[in-house]
mmCIF file of C-alpha atoms in Angstrom:
data_model
loop_
_atom_site.group_PDB
_atom_site.id
_atom_site.type_symbol
_atom_site.label_atom_id
_atom_site.label_comp_id
_atom_site.label_asym_id
_atom_site.label_seq_id
_atom_site.Cartn_x
_atom_site.Cartn_y
_atom_site.Cartn_z
ATOM 1 C CA MET F 1 -9.037 16.990 -4.663
ATOM 2 C CA ILE F 2 -5.301 16.942 -3.991
ATOM 3 C CA ILE F 3 -4.119 13.351 -3.564
ATOM 4 C CA LEU F 4 -0.679 12.090 -2.554
ATOM 5 C CA VAL F 5 0.147 8.569 -3.753
ATOM 6 C CA THR F 6 3.313 6.931 -2.434
ATOM 7 C CA GLY F 7 5.169 4.200 -4.305
ATOM 8 C CA ALA F 8 3.829 5.473 -7.621
ATOM 9 C CA THR F 9 6.688 4.293 -9.834
ATOM 10 C CA ALA F 10 5.185 0.829 -10.412
ATOM 11 C CA GLY F 11 2.289 -1.505 -9.705
ATOM 12 C CA PHE F 12 -0.627 -0.328 -7.597
ATOM 13 C CA GLY F 13 0.751 3.171 -7.061
ATOM 14 C CA ARG F 14 1.305 3.836 -10.744
ATOM 15 C CA ALA F 15 -2.173 2.580 -11.686
ATOM 16 C CA ILE F 16 -3.805 4.537 -8.853
ATOM 17 C CA ALA F 17 -2.045 7.758 -9.848
ATOM 18 C CA LEU F 18 -3.130 7.419 -13.486
ATOM 19 C CA GLU F 19 -6.710 6.483 -12.570
ATOM 20 C CA LEU F 20 -7.153 9.433 -10.228
ATOM 21 C CA ALA F 21 -5.527 11.924 -12.597
ATOM 22 C CA ALA F 22 -7.851 10.703 -15.367
ATOM 23 C CA ALA F 23 -10.791 11.314 -13.015
ATOM 24 C CA GLY F 24 -9.848 14.981 -12.745
ATOM 25 C CA HIS F 25 -7.967 15.083 -9.441
ATOM 26 C CA THR F 26 -4.640 16.744 -8.714
ATOM 27 C CA VAL F 27 -2.301 13.839 -8.025
ATOM 28 C CA ILE F 28 1.138 14.061 -6.468
ATOM 29 C CA ALA F 29 2.865 10.840 -7.493
ATOM 30 C CA SER F 30 5.883 10.042 -5.325
ATOM 31 C CA GLY F 31 8.550 7.385 -5.491
ATOM 32 C CA ARG F 32 12.286 6.803 -5.438
ATOM 33 C CA ARG F 33 12.926 6.326 -9.166
ATOM 34 C CA ARG F 34 13.059 9.710 -10.877
ATOM 35 C CA SER F 35 13.072 8.282 -14.409
ATOM 36 C CA ARG F 36 9.897 6.280 -13.689
ATOM 37 C CA LEU F 37 8.213 9.393 -12.327
ATOM 38 C CA ASP F 38 9.112 11.304 -15.490
ATOM 39 C CA GLN F 39 7.558 8.531 -17.598
ATOM 40 C CA LEU F 40 4.429 8.599 -15.453
ATOM 41 C CA ALA F 41 4.068 12.372 -15.809
ATOM 42 C CA ALA F 42 4.389 12.090 -19.591
ATOM 43 C CA GLU F 43 1.742 9.365 -19.717
ATOM 44 C CA ALA F 44 -0.673 11.498 -17.717
ATOM 45 C CA ALA F 45 -0.021 14.686 -19.701
ATOM 46 C CA ASP F 46 -3.448 14.608 -21.359
ATOM 47 C CA ALA F 47 -5.402 13.551 -18.267
ATOM 48 C CA ALA F 48 -8.460 15.493 -17.166
ATOM 49 C CA GLY F 49 -6.691 16.303 -13.911
ATOM 50 C CA THR F 50 -3.095 17.169 -13.068
ATOM 51 C CA LEU F 51 -0.280 14.802 -12.175
ATOM 52 C CA VAL F 52 2.882 16.179 -10.622
ATOM 53 C CA THR F 53 5.748 14.169 -9.216
ATOM 54 C CA ARG F 54 8.008 14.260 -6.201
ATOM 55 C CA ALA F 55 11.036 12.020 -5.698
ATOM 56 C CA LEU F 56 10.647 10.581 -2.208
ATOM 57 C CA ASP F 57 12.014 7.697 -0.153
ATOM 58 C CA VAL F 58 9.356 7.110 2.506
ATOM 59 C CA THR F 59 11.869 5.426 4.824
ATOM 60 C CA ARG F 60 13.554 8.805 5.439
ATOM 61 C CA SER F 61 11.457 10.621 8.015
ATOM 62 C CA LEU F 62 13.000 14.074 7.517
ATOM 63 C CA ALA F 63 12.570 13.853 3.751
ATOM 64 C CA VAL F 64 8.924 12.842 4.192
ATOM 65 C CA GLY F 65 8.194 15.814 6.443
ATOM 66 C CA GLU F 66 9.996 18.266 4.180
ATOM 67 C CA THR F 67 8.352 16.950 1.009
ATOM 68 C CA ILE F 68 4.838 17.037 2.430
ATOM 69 C CA ALA F 69 5.383 20.563 3.797
ATOM 70 C CA GLU F 70 6.604 21.664 0.346
ATOM 71 C CA ILE F 71 3.605 20.064 -1.370
ATOM 72 C CA GLU F 72 1.171 21.853 0.927
ATOM 73 C CA ARG F 73 2.949 25.182 0.330
ATOM 74 C CA ASN F 74 3.221 24.937 -3.443
ATOM 75 C CA VAL F 75 0.388 22.640 -4.545
ATOM 76 C CA GLY F 76 -2.135 22.859 -1.729
ATOM 77 C CA PRO F 77 -3.423 20.988 1.316
ATOM 78 C CA ILE F 78 -3.464 17.218 0.882
ATOM 79 C CA ASP F 79 -7.037 15.948 0.901
ATOM 80 C CA ILE F 80 -6.242 12.263 0.443
ATOM 81 C CA LEU F 81 -3.179 10.197 1.282
ATOM 82 C CA VAL F 82 -2.791 6.808 -0.400
ATOM 83 C CA ASN F 83 -0.131 4.938 1.579
ATOM 84 C CA ASN F 84 0.858 2.450 -1.085
ATOM 85 C CA ALA F 85 4.669 2.160 -0.850
ATOM 86 C CA GLY F 86 5.652 -1.313 0.333
ATOM 87 C CA LEU F 87 7.354 -4.556 -0.580
ATOM 88 C CA ALA F 88 7.869 -8.220 0.267
ATOM 89 C CA LEU F 89 11.284 -9.851 0.300
ATOM 90 C CA GLY F 90 11.763 -13.594 0.090
ATOM 91 C CA LEU F 91 9.658 -16.650 0.905
ATOM 92 C CA ALA F 92 12.242 -18.582 2.901
ATOM 93 C CA PRO F 93 11.299 -19.674 6.434
ATOM 94 C CA ALA F 94 11.978 -17.189 9.213
ATOM 95 C CA GLN F 95 14.929 -19.136 10.559
ATOM 96 C CA SER F 96 16.923 -18.762 7.357
ATOM 97 C CA VAL F 97 16.233 -15.228 6.105
ATOM 98 C CA GLU F 98 18.597 -12.273 6.035
ATOM 99 C CA LEU F 99 17.958 -9.765 8.833
ATOM 100 C CA ASP F 100 18.399 -6.961 6.281
ATOM 101 C CA ASP F 101 15.283 -8.183 4.474
ATOM 102 C CA TRP F 102 13.216 -7.979 7.655
ATOM 103 C CA GLU F 103 14.532 -4.498 8.400
ATOM 104 C CA ASN F 104 13.806 -3.335 4.852
ATOM 105 C CA MET F 105 10.194 -4.514 5.073
ATOM 106 C CA VAL F 106 9.697 -2.889 8.478
ATOM 107 C CA ASP F 107 11.285 0.367 7.295
ATOM 108 C CA THR F 108 9.126 0.597 4.179
ATOM 109 C CA ASN F 109 5.840 -1.102 5.049
ATOM 110 C CA ILE F 110 5.523 0.171 8.612
ATOM 111 C CA LYS F 111 7.799 3.146 9.220
ATOM 112 C CA GLY F 112 7.243 4.692 5.788
ATOM 113 C CA LEU F 113 3.479 4.533 6.261
ATOM 114 C CA LEU F 114 3.831 6.033 9.746
ATOM 115 C CA TYR F 115 6.044 8.891 8.569
ATOM 116 C CA CYS F 116 3.623 9.884 5.804
ATOM 117 C CA THR F 117 0.568 9.601 8.048
ATOM 118 C CA HIS F 118 2.208 11.579 10.854
ATOM 119 C CA ALA F 119 3.145 14.388 8.451
ATOM 120 C CA VAL F 120 -0.277 14.661 6.784
ATOM 121 C CA LEU F 121 -2.684 14.014 9.643
ATOM 122 C CA PRO F 122 -2.387 17.248 11.690
ATOM 123 C CA GLY F 123 -3.387 19.353 8.679
ATOM 124 C CA MET F 124 -6.346 17.106 7.971
ATOM 125 C CA VAL F 125 -7.494 17.451 11.582
ATOM 126 C CA ARG F 126 -7.165 21.259 11.466
ATOM 127 C CA ARG F 127 -9.259 21.366 8.291
ATOM 128 C CA ASP F 128 -11.642 18.675 9.611
ATOM 129 C CA ARG F 129 -11.552 16.782 6.350
ATOM 130 C CA GLY F 130 -9.407 14.149 4.710
ATOM 131 C CA TYR F 131 -9.056 10.511 3.759
ATOM 132 C CA ILE F 132 -6.217 8.066 4.390
ATOM 133 C CA ILE F 133 -6.220 4.874 2.319
ATOM 134 C CA ASN F 134 -3.677 2.304 3.479
ATOM 135 C CA LEU F 135 -2.669 -0.609 1.260
ATOM 136 C CA GLY F 136 -2.727 -3.735 3.376
ATOM 137 C CA SER F 137 -2.960 -7.336 2.206
ATOM 138 C CA VAL F 138 -4.761 -10.583 2.893
ATOM 139 C CA ALA F 139 -1.322 -11.638 4.196
ATOM 140 C CA GLY F 140 -2.104 -9.476 7.209
ATOM 141 C CA ASN F 141 -5.157 -11.609 7.978
ATOM 142 C CA TYR F 142 -4.096 -15.148 7.057
ATOM 143 C CA PRO F 143 -0.634 -16.659 7.704
ATOM 144 C CA TYR F 144 1.256 -18.665 5.132
ATOM 145 C CA PRO F 145 4.790 -20.117 5.110
ATOM 146 C CA GLY F 146 7.408 -17.505 4.287
ATOM 147 C CA SER F 147 5.193 -14.528 5.062
ATOM 148 C CA HIS F 148 6.598 -13.866 8.577
ATOM 149 C CA VAL F 149 7.558 -10.142 8.629
ATOM 150 C CA TYR F 150 5.695 -9.237 5.437
ATOM 151 C CA GLY F 151 2.434 -10.617 6.818
ATOM 152 C CA ALA F 152 3.113 -9.081 10.223
ATOM 153 C CA SER F 153 3.724 -5.674 8.637
ATOM 154 C CA LYS F 154 0.380 -5.878 6.839
ATOM 155 C CA ALA F 155 -1.338 -6.939 10.069
ATOM 156 C CA PHE F 156 0.143 -3.802 11.609
ATOM 157 C CA ILE F 157 -1.405 -1.697 8.843
ATOM 158 C CA HIS F 158 -4.789 -3.350 9.404
ATOM 159 C CA GLN F 159 -4.799 -2.594 13.131
ATOM 160 C CA PHE F 160 -3.192 0.835 12.796
ATOM 161 C CA SER F 161 -5.949 1.839 10.373
ATOM 162 C CA ARG F 162 -8.608 0.815 12.877
ATOM 163 C CA ASN F 163 -6.871 2.610 15.719
ATOM 164 C CA LEU F 164 -6.602 5.779 13.635
ATOM 165 C CA ARG F 165 -10.366 5.787 13.238
ATOM 166 C CA ALA F 166 -10.741 5.364 16.995
ATOM 167 C CA ASP F 167 -8.571 8.449 17.560
ATOM 168 C CA LEU F 168 -10.333 10.393 14.818
ATOM 169 C CA LEU F 169 -13.853 9.893 16.154
ATOM 170 C CA GLY F 170 -15.596 13.251 16.035
ATOM 171 C CA THR F 171 -13.731 14.384 12.921
ATOM 172 C CA ARG F 172 -14.705 14.005 9.283
ATOM 173 C CA ILE F 173 -11.524 12.121 8.403
ATOM 174 C CA ARG F 174 -11.942 8.693 6.873
ATOM 175 C CA VAL F 175 -9.497 5.772 7.042
ATOM 176 C CA THR F 176 -9.660 2.587 4.969
ATOM 177 C CA CYS F 177 -7.378 -0.438 4.870
ATOM 178 C CA LEU F 178 -7.558 -1.976 1.372
ATOM 179 C CA GLU F 179 -6.442 -5.618 1.493
ATOM 180 C CA PRO F 180 -5.879 -7.370 -1.862
ATOM 181 C CA GLY F 181 -5.026 -11.000 -2.446
ATOM 182 C CA LEU F 182 -3.178 -12.479 -5.428
ATOM 183 C CA CYS F 183 -2.394 -9.650 -7.840
ATOM 184 C CA GLY F 184 -0.406 -9.954 -11.060
ATOM 185 C CA GLY F 185 1.108 -7.525 -13.528
ATOM 186 C CA THR F 186 3.211 -5.696 -10.923
ATOM 187 C CA GLU F 187 6.785 -5.868 -9.636
ATOM 188 C CA PHE F 188 5.661 -7.454 -6.361
ATOM 189 C CA SER F 189 6.852 -11.027 -6.968
ATOM 190 C CA LEU F 190 9.895 -9.937 -8.979
ATOM 191 C CA THR F 191 10.969 -7.854 -5.981
ATOM 192 C CA ARG F 192 10.130 -10.658 -3.547
ATOM 193 C CA PHE F 193 12.357 -13.066 -5.486
ATOM 194 C CA LYS F 194 15.048 -10.422 -6.016
ATOM 195 C CA GLY F 195 14.867 -10.340 -9.783
ATOM 196 C CA ASP F 196 14.288 -14.040 -10.467
ATOM 197 C CA ALA F 197 11.773 -13.726 -13.299
ATOM 198 C CA ASP F 198 11.080 -17.477 -13.504
ATOM 199 C CA LYS F 199 10.065 -17.696 -9.844
ATOM 200 C CA ALA F 200 7.989 -14.549 -10.160
ATOM 201 C CA GLU F 201 6.157 -15.818 -13.242
ATOM 202 C CA ALA F 202 5.425 -19.168 -11.582
ATOM 203 C CA VAL F 203 3.376 -17.439 -8.873
ATOM 204 C CA TYR F 204 0.705 -16.494 -11.424
ATOM 205 C CA ARG F 205 0.934 -19.426 -13.835
ATOM 206 C CA GLY F 206 -2.505 -20.867 -14.563
ATOM 207 C CA THR F 207 -4.348 -18.137 -12.649
ATOM 208 C CA LYS F 208 -6.385 -15.042 -13.396
ATOM 209 C CA PRO F 209 -5.189 -12.744 -10.615
ATOM 210 C CA LEU F 210 -6.298 -9.278 -9.666
ATOM 211 C CA THR F 211 -4.582 -6.446 -11.532
ATOM 212 C CA ALA F 212 -3.185 -3.087 -10.468
ATOM 213 C CA GLU F 213 -5.969 -1.475 -12.479
ATOM 214 C CA ASP F 214 -8.558 -3.369 -10.388
ATOM 215 C CA ILE F 215 -7.055 -1.865 -7.243
ATOM 216 C CA ALA F 216 -6.951 1.601 -8.788
ATOM 217 C CA GLN F 217 -10.646 1.393 -9.655
ATOM 218 C CA LEU F 218 -11.457 0.409 -6.074
ATOM 219 C CA VAL F 219 -9.508 3.393 -4.743
ATOM 220 C CA ALA F 220 -11.462 5.668 -7.086
ATOM 221 C CA TYR F 221 -14.699 4.046 -5.892
ATOM 222 C CA LEU F 222 -13.809 4.603 -2.236
ATOM 223 C CA ILE F 223 -12.953 8.244 -2.872
ATOM 224 C CA GLY F 224 -16.269 8.720 -4.659
ATOM 225 C CA LEU F 225 -18.402 7.481 -1.756
ATOM 226 C CA PRO F 226 -20.406 10.050 0.249
ATOM 227 C CA ALA F 227 -18.211 11.721 2.877
ATOM 228 C CA HIS F 228 -20.203 10.294 5.792
ATOM 229 C CA ILE F 229 -19.392 6.684 4.819
ATOM 230 C CA ASN F 230 -16.225 5.117 6.210
ATOM 231 C CA VAL F 231 -15.202 1.741 4.800
ATOM 232 C CA ASN F 232 -13.078 0.348 7.614
ATOM 233 C CA GLN F 233 -11.468 -2.338 5.492
ATOM 234 C CA MET F 234 -12.003 -3.950 2.131
ATOM 235 C CA GLU F 235 -10.605 -7.450 1.543
ATOM 236 C CA LEU F 236 -10.640 -8.908 -1.957
ATOM 237 C CA MET F 237 -9.285 -11.928 -3.777
ATOM 238 C CA PRO F 238 -9.541 -13.205 -7.337
ATOM 239 C CA THR F 239 -11.926 -16.121 -7.758
ATOM 240 C CA CYS F 240 -8.924 -18.397 -8.377
ATOM 241 C CA GLN F 241 -7.818 -17.857 -4.769
ATOM 242 C CA ALA F 242 -9.439 -18.952 -1.524
ATOM 243 C CA PHE F 243 -8.563 -19.984 2.026
ATOM 244 C CA GLY F 244 -6.225 -22.916 2.559
ATOM 245 C CA PRO F 245 -6.852 -25.839 4.917
ATOM 246 C CA PHE F 246 -5.068 -26.094 8.239
ATOM 247 C CA ALA F 247 -1.562 -27.491 7.808
ATOM 248 C CA VAL F 248 -0.729 -30.599 9.818
ATOM 249 C CA SER F 249 2.731 -32.174 9.903
ATOM 250 C CA ARG F 250 2.634 -35.957 10.427
ATOM 251 C CA THR F 251 5.595 -38.189 11.161
ATOM 252 C CA ARG F 252 5.835 -41.790 12.338
ATOM 253 C CA ASP F 253 7.472 -40.660 15.590
ATOM 254 C CA MET F 254 4.295 -38.828 16.565
ATOM 255 C CA GLN F 255 1.964 -41.791 16.128
#
């Protein structure tokens, strides 16, 4: 199978690209950092499958369309799209965040996913086969302080994935929203805290979180299921994480 993985220069995307190349697939690993892509290609040089790279910023709609058209001309039709590119920025309350951070999350988490899906989907429909795996998050299902636009963007992915399946009824195209909880060993928290390594490390202190390799194995599992099975969504957390109690603010003035 020919599989396009976005955001493959780190974290989930990197692990997914390596896992799928090792399983014998042809993987197109895309991302913004050319040097990281070169390292990834070298690491996968002895894989059972083939890993090729494409520098791509998913927030640029024209670049997305041109890159996907070039891939389908020179590599082949894309069988599977893994919409992984995304990020979180900050944990400050909504009333004190920078608007640029909100716009960056919307551009990457929502618009980037839409651009890639819009470019790939018509070909899948013509061929009557394909699979779109969208990386959501438990943050799209459960609110927490500081999640505001990040959580809302993941809720969008959750509902968009469901609505895609509604539109695709009668085709053999599958859509899954994969929704992980606490996951360590990636750049996620370092990016969220804008390079503050101490804050990023504190998120995982004393825990055994999920890993990028766990997510990659789940993607491989989903791809390996019989073609008539559609997993609408898959939510997972490490055992060290669970659901929080309702928050209640109490002051003397309210008594």
